[in-house]
PDB file of C-alpha atoms in Angstrom:
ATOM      1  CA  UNK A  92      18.518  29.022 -17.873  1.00 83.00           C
ATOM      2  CA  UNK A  93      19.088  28.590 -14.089  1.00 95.00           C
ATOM      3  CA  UNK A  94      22.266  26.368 -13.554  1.00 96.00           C
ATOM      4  CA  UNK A  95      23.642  27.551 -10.258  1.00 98.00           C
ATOM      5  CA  UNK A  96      23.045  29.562  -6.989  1.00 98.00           C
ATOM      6  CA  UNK A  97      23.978  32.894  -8.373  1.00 97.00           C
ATOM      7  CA  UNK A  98      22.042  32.527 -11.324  1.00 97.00           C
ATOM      8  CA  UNK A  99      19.150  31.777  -9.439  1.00 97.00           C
ATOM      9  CA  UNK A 100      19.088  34.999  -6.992  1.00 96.00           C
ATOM     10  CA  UNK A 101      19.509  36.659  -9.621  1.00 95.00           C
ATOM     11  CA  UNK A 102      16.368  34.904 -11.742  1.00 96.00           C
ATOM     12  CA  UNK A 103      14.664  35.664  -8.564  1.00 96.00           C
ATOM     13  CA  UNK A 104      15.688  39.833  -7.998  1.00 95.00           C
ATOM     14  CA  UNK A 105      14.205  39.737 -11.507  1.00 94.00           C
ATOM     15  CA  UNK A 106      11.096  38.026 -11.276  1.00 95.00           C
ATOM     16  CA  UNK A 107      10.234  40.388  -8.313  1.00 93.00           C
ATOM     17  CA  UNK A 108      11.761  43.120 -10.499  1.00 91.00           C
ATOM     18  CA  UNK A 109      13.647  43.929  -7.019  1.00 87.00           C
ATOM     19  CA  UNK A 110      17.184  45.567  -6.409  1.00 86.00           C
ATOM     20  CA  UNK A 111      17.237  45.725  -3.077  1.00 90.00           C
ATOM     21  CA  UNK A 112      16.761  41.905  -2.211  1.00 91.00           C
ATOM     22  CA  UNK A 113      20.109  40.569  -2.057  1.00 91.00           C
ATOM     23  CA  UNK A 114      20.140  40.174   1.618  1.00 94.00           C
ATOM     24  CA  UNK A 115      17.216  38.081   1.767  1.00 96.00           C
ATOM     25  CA  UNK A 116      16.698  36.403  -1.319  1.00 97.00           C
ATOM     26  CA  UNK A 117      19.192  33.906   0.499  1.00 97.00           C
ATOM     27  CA  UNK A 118      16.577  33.100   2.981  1.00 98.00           C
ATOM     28  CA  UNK A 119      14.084  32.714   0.443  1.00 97.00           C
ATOM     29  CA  UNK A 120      16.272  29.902  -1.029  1.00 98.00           C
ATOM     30  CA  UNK A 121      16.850  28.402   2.603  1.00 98.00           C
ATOM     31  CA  UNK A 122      12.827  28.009   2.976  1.00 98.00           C
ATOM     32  CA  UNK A 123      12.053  26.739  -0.232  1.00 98.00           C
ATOM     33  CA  UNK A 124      14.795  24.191   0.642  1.00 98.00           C
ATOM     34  CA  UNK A 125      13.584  23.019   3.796  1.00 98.00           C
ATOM     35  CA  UNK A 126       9.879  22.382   1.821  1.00 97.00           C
ATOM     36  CA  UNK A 127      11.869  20.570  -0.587  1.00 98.00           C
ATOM     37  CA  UNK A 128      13.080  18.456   1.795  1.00 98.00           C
ATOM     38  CA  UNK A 129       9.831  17.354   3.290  1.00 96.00           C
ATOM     39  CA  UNK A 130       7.856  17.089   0.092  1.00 96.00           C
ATOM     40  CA  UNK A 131      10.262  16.131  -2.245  1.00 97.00           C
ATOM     41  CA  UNK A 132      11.268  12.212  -2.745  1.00 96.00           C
ATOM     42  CA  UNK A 133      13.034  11.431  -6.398  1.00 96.00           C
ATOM     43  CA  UNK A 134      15.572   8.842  -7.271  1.00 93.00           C
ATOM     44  CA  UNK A 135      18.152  11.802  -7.846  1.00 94.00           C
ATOM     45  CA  UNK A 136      18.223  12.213  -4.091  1.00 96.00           C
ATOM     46  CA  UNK A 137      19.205   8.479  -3.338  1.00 96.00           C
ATOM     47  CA  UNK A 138      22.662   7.483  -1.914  1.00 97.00           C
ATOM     48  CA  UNK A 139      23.861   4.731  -0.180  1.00 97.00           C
ATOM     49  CA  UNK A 140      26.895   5.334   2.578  1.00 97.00           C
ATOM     50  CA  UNK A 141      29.122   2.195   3.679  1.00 97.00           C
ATOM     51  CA  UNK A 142      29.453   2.649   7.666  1.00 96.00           C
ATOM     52  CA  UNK A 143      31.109   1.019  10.160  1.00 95.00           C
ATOM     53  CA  UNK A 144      30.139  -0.056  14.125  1.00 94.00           C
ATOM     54  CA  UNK A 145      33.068  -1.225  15.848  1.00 91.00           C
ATOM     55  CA  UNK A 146      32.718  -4.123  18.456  1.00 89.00           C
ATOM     56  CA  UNK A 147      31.071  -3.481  21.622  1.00 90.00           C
ATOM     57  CA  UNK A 148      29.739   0.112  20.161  1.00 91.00           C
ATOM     58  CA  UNK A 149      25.867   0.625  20.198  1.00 92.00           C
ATOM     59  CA  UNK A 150      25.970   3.497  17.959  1.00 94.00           C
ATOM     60  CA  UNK A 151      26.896   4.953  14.230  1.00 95.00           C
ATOM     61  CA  UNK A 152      27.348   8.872  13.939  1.00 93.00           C
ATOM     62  CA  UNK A 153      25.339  10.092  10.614  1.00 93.00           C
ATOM     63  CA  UNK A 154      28.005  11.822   9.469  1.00 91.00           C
ATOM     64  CA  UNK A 155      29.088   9.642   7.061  1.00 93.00           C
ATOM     65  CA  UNK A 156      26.251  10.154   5.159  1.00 96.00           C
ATOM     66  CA  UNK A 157      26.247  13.193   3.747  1.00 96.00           C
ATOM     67  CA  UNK A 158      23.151  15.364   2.897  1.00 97.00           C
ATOM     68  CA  UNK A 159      21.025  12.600   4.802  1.00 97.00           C
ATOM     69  CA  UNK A 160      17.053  13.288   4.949  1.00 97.00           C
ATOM     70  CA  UNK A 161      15.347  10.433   5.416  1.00 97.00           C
ATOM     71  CA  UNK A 162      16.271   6.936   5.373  1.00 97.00           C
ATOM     72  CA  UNK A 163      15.334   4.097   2.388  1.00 96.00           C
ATOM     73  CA  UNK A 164      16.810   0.877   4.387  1.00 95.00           C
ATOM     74  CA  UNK A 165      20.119  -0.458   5.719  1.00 97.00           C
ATOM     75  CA  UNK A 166      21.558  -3.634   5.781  1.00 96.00           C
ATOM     76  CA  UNK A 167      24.544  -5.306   6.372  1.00 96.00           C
ATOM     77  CA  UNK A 168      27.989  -6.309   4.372  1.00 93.00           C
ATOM     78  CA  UNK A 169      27.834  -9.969   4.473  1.00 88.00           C
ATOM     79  CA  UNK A 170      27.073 -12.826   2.345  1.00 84.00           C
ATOM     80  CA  UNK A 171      23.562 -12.232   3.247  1.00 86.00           C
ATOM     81  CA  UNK A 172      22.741  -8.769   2.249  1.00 90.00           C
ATOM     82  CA  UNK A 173      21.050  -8.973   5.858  1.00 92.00           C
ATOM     83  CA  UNK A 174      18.077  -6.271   5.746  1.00 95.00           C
ATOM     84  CA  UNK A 175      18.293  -4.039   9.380  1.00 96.00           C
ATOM     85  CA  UNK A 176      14.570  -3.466  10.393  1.00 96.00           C
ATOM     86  CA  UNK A 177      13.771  -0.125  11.734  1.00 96.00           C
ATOM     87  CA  UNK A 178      11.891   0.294  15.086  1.00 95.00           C
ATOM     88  CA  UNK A 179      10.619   3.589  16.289  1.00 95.00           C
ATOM     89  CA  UNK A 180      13.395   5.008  18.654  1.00 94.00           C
ATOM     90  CA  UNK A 181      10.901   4.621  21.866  1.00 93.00           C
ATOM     91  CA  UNK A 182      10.377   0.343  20.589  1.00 94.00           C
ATOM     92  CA  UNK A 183      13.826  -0.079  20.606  1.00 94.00           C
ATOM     93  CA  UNK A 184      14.827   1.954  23.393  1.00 92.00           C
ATOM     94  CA  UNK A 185      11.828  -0.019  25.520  1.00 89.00           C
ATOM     95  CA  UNK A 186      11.987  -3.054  24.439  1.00 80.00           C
ATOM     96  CA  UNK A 187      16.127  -4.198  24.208  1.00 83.00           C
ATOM     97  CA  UNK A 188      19.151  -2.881  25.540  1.00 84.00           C
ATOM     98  CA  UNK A 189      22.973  -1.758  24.684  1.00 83.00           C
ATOM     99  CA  UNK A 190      24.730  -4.809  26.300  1.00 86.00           C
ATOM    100  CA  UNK A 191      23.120  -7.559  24.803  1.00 90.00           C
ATOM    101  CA  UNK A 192      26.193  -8.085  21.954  1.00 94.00           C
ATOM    102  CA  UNK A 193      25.611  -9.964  18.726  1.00 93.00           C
ATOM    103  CA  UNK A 194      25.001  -9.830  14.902  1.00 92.00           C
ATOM    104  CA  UNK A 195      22.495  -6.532  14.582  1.00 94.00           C
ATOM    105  CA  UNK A 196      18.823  -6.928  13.317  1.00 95.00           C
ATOM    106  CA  UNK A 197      17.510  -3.576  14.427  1.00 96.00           C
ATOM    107  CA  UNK A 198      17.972  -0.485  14.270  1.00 96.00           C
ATOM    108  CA  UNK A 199      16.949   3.249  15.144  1.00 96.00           C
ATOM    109  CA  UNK A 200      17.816   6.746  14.537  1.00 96.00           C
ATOM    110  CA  UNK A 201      17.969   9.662  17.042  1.00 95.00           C
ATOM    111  CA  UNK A 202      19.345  12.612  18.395  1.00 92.00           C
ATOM    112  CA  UNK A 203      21.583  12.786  20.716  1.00 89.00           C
ATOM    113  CA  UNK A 204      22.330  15.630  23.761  1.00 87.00           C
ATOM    114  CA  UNK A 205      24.234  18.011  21.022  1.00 89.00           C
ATOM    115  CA  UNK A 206      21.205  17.289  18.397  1.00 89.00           C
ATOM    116  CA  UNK A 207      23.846  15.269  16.484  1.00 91.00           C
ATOM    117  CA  UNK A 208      21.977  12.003  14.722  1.00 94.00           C
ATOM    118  CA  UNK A 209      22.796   8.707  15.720  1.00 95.00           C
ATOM    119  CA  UNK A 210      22.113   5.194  14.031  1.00 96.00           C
ATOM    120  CA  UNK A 211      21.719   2.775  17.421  1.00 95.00           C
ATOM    121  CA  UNK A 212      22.112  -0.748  16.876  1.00 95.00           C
ATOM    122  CA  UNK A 213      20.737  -3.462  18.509  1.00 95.00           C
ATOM    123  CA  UNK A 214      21.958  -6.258  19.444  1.00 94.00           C
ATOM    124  CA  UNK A 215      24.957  -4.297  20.115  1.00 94.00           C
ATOM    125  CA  UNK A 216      27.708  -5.435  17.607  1.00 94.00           C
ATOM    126  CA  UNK A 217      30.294  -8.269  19.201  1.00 93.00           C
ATOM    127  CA  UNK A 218      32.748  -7.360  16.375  1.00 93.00           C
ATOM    128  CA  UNK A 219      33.014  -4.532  13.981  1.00 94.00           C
ATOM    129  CA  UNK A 220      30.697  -4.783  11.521  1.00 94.00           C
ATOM    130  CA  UNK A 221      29.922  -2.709   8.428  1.00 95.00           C
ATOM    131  CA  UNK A 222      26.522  -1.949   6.589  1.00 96.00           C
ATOM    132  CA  UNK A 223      25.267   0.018   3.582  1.00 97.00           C
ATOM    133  CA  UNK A 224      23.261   2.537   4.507  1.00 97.00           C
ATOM    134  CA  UNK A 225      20.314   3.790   1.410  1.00 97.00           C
ATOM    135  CA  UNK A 226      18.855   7.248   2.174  1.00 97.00           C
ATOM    136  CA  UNK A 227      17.435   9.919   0.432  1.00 97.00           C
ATOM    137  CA  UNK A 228      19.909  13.224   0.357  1.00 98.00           C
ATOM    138  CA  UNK A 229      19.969  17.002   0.175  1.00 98.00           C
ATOM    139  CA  UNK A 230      22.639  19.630  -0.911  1.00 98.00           C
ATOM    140  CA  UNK A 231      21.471  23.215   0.629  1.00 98.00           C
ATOM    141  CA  UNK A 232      22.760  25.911  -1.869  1.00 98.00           C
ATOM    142  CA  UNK A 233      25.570  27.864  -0.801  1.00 97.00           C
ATOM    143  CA  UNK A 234      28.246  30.250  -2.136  1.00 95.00           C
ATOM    144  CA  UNK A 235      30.470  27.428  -1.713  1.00 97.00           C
ATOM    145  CA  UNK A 236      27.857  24.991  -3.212  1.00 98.00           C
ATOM    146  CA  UNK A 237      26.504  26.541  -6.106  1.00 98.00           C
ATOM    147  CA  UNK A 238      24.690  23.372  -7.820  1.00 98.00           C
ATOM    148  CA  UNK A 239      22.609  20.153  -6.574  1.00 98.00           C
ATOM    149  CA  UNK A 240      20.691  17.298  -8.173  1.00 96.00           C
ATOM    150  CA  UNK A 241      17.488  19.131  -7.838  1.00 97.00           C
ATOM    151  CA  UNK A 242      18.592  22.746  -9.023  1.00 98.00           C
ATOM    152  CA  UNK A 243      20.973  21.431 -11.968  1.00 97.00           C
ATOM    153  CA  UNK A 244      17.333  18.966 -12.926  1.00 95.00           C
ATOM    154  CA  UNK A 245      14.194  20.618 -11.911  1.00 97.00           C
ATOM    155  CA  UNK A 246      15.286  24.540 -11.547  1.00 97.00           C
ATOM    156  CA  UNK A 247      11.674  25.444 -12.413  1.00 97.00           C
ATOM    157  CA  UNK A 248      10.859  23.743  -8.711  1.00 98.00           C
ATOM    158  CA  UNK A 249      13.496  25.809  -6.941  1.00 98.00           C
ATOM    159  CA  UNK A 250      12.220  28.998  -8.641  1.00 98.00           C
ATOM    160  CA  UNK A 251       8.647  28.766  -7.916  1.00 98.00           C
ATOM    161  CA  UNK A 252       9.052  27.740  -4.448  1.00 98.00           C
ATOM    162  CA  UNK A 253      11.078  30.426  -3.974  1.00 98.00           C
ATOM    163  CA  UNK A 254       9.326  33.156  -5.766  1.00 98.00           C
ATOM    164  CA  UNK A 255       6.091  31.429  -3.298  1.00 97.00           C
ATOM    165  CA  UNK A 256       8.350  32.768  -0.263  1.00 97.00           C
ATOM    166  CA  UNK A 257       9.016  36.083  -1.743  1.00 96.00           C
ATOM    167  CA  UNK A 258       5.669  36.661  -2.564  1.00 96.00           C
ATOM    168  CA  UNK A 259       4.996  35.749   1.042  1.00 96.00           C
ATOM    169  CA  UNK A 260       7.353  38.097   2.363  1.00 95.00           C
ATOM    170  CA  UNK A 261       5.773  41.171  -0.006  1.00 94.00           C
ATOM    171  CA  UNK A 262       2.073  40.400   1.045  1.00 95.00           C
ATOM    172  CA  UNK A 263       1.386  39.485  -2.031  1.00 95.00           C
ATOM    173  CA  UNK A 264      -1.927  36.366  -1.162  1.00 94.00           C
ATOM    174  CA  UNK A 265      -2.879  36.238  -4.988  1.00 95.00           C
ATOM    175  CA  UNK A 266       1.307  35.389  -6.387  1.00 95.00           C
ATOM    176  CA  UNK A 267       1.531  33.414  -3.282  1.00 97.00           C
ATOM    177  CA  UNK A 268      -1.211  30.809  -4.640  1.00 97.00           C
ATOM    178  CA  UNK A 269       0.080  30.814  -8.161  1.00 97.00           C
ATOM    179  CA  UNK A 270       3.454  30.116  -7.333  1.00 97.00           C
ATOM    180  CA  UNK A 271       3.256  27.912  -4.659  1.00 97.00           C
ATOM    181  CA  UNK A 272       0.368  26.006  -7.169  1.00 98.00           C
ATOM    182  CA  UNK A 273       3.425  25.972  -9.945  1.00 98.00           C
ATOM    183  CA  UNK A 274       5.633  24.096  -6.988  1.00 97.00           C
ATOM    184  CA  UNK A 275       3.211  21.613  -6.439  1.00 97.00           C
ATOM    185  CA  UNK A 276       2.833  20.345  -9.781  1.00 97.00           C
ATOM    186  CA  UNK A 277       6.042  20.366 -11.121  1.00 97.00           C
ATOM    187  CA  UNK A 278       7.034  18.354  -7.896  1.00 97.00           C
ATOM    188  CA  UNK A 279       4.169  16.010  -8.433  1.00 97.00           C
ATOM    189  CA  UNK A 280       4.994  15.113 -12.030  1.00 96.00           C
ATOM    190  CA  UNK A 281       8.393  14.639 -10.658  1.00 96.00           C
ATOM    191  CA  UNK A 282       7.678  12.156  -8.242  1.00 95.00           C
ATOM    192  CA  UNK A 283       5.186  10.421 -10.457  1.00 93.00           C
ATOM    193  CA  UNK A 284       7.714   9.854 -12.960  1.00 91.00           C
ATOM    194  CA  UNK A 285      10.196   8.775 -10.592  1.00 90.00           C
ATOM    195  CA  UNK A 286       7.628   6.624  -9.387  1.00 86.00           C
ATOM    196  CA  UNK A 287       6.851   4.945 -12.639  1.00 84.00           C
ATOM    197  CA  UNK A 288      10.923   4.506 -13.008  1.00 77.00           C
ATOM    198  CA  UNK A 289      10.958   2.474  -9.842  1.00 68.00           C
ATOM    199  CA  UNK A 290       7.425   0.999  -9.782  1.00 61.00           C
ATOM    200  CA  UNK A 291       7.299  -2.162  -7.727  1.00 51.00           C
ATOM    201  CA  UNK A 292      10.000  -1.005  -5.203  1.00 52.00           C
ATOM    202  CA  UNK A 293       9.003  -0.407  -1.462  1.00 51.00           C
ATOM    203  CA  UNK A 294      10.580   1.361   1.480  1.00 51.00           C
ATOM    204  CA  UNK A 295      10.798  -0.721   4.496  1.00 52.00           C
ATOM    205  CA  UNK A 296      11.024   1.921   6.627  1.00 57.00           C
ATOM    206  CA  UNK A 297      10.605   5.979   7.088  1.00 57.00           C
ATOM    207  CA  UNK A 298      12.584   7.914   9.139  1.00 60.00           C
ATOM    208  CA  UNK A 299      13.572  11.981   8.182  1.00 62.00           C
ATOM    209  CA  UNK A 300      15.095  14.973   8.939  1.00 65.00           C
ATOM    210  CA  UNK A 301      13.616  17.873   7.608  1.00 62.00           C
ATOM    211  CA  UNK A 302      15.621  20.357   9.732  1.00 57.00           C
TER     212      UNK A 302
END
């Protein structure tokens, strides 16, 4: 049974029936984790972060929510549950600007000169105002982060993808297809099942980070 990181280069060495992959079976991991986190939408990986604009500021750093991939929807803290639409970053940009102040009903996400994410708000808040923010999130593997949702749930997903990569790096076109076909449909009768667990509930909005 794979429960953690270590257990799962060292599933890996063996499936390859390799000793002399510890340096890049890492990697391995790293790529399978960046497919993850385009293909890959569960209700395991949902969060909601509570953030905060203060008056007269246009923007919301990302930090505060942790893991962040792609967003579900925001809106804000009041009486109201007020839903935030999202406008493409080149609609919002184009069509208001950051001095017009007032309760927010928009909102974007982009990067900014230090490729740091950045929620802009618009109209710009006239007093500090907070909002839940619902997003889908992702916990690489590390040595100091040994689980996550998806490796402590589904560790057949993380193995195949990542045998898929290996078999990649070894040349190996035929354990390529069978592995990466083993990905595929354990992550599709994932998502269907998560699916059929929230059936009837939409996303208002798309916007991810795959990086």
């Amino acid at each position: 049974m794979i429960t953690n990181y270590s257990e799962l280069k060292t599933q890996i060495a063996s499936w390859v029936n390799r000793s002399d992959f510890d340096a890049v079976i890492p990697v391995f991991i790293q790529l399978a984790e960046k497919q993850l986190k385009r293909k890959l939408r569960i209700r395991e990986m949902i969060r909601t972060a509570s953030l905060s604009a203060v008056d007269s500021t246009a923007t919301v750093a990302l930090s505060g929510a942790t893991g962040f991939v792609e967003v579900i929807h925001a809106q804000l803290a009041d009486s109201d549950r007020t839903l935030l639409q999202y406008l493409q970053p080149s609609s919002l940009f184009t069509h208001s600007n950051a001095t017009t102040e007032g309760t927010p009903k928009y909102f974007t996400i982009a990067t900014n000169s230090s490729d740091e994410e950045i929620i802009h708000l618009r109209p710009v808040p006239a007093s500090t105002t907070t909002f839940e923010f619902t997003y889908y999130a992702f916990d690489d593997l590390s040595s100091s982060n040994a689980s996550n949702i998806i490796l402590a749930k589904h560790p057949e997903i993380y193995l195949y993808l990542t045998l898929a990569n290996t078999s990649s790096y070894l040349v190996d076109d035929e354990r390529v297809a069978l592995w990466a076909n083993l990905a595929q449909v354990a992550m599709t009768e994932v998502m269907r099942e998560s699916e059929q667990a929230f059936y009837g509930q939409r996303r208002n909005v798309r916007y991810s980070n795959d990086k």
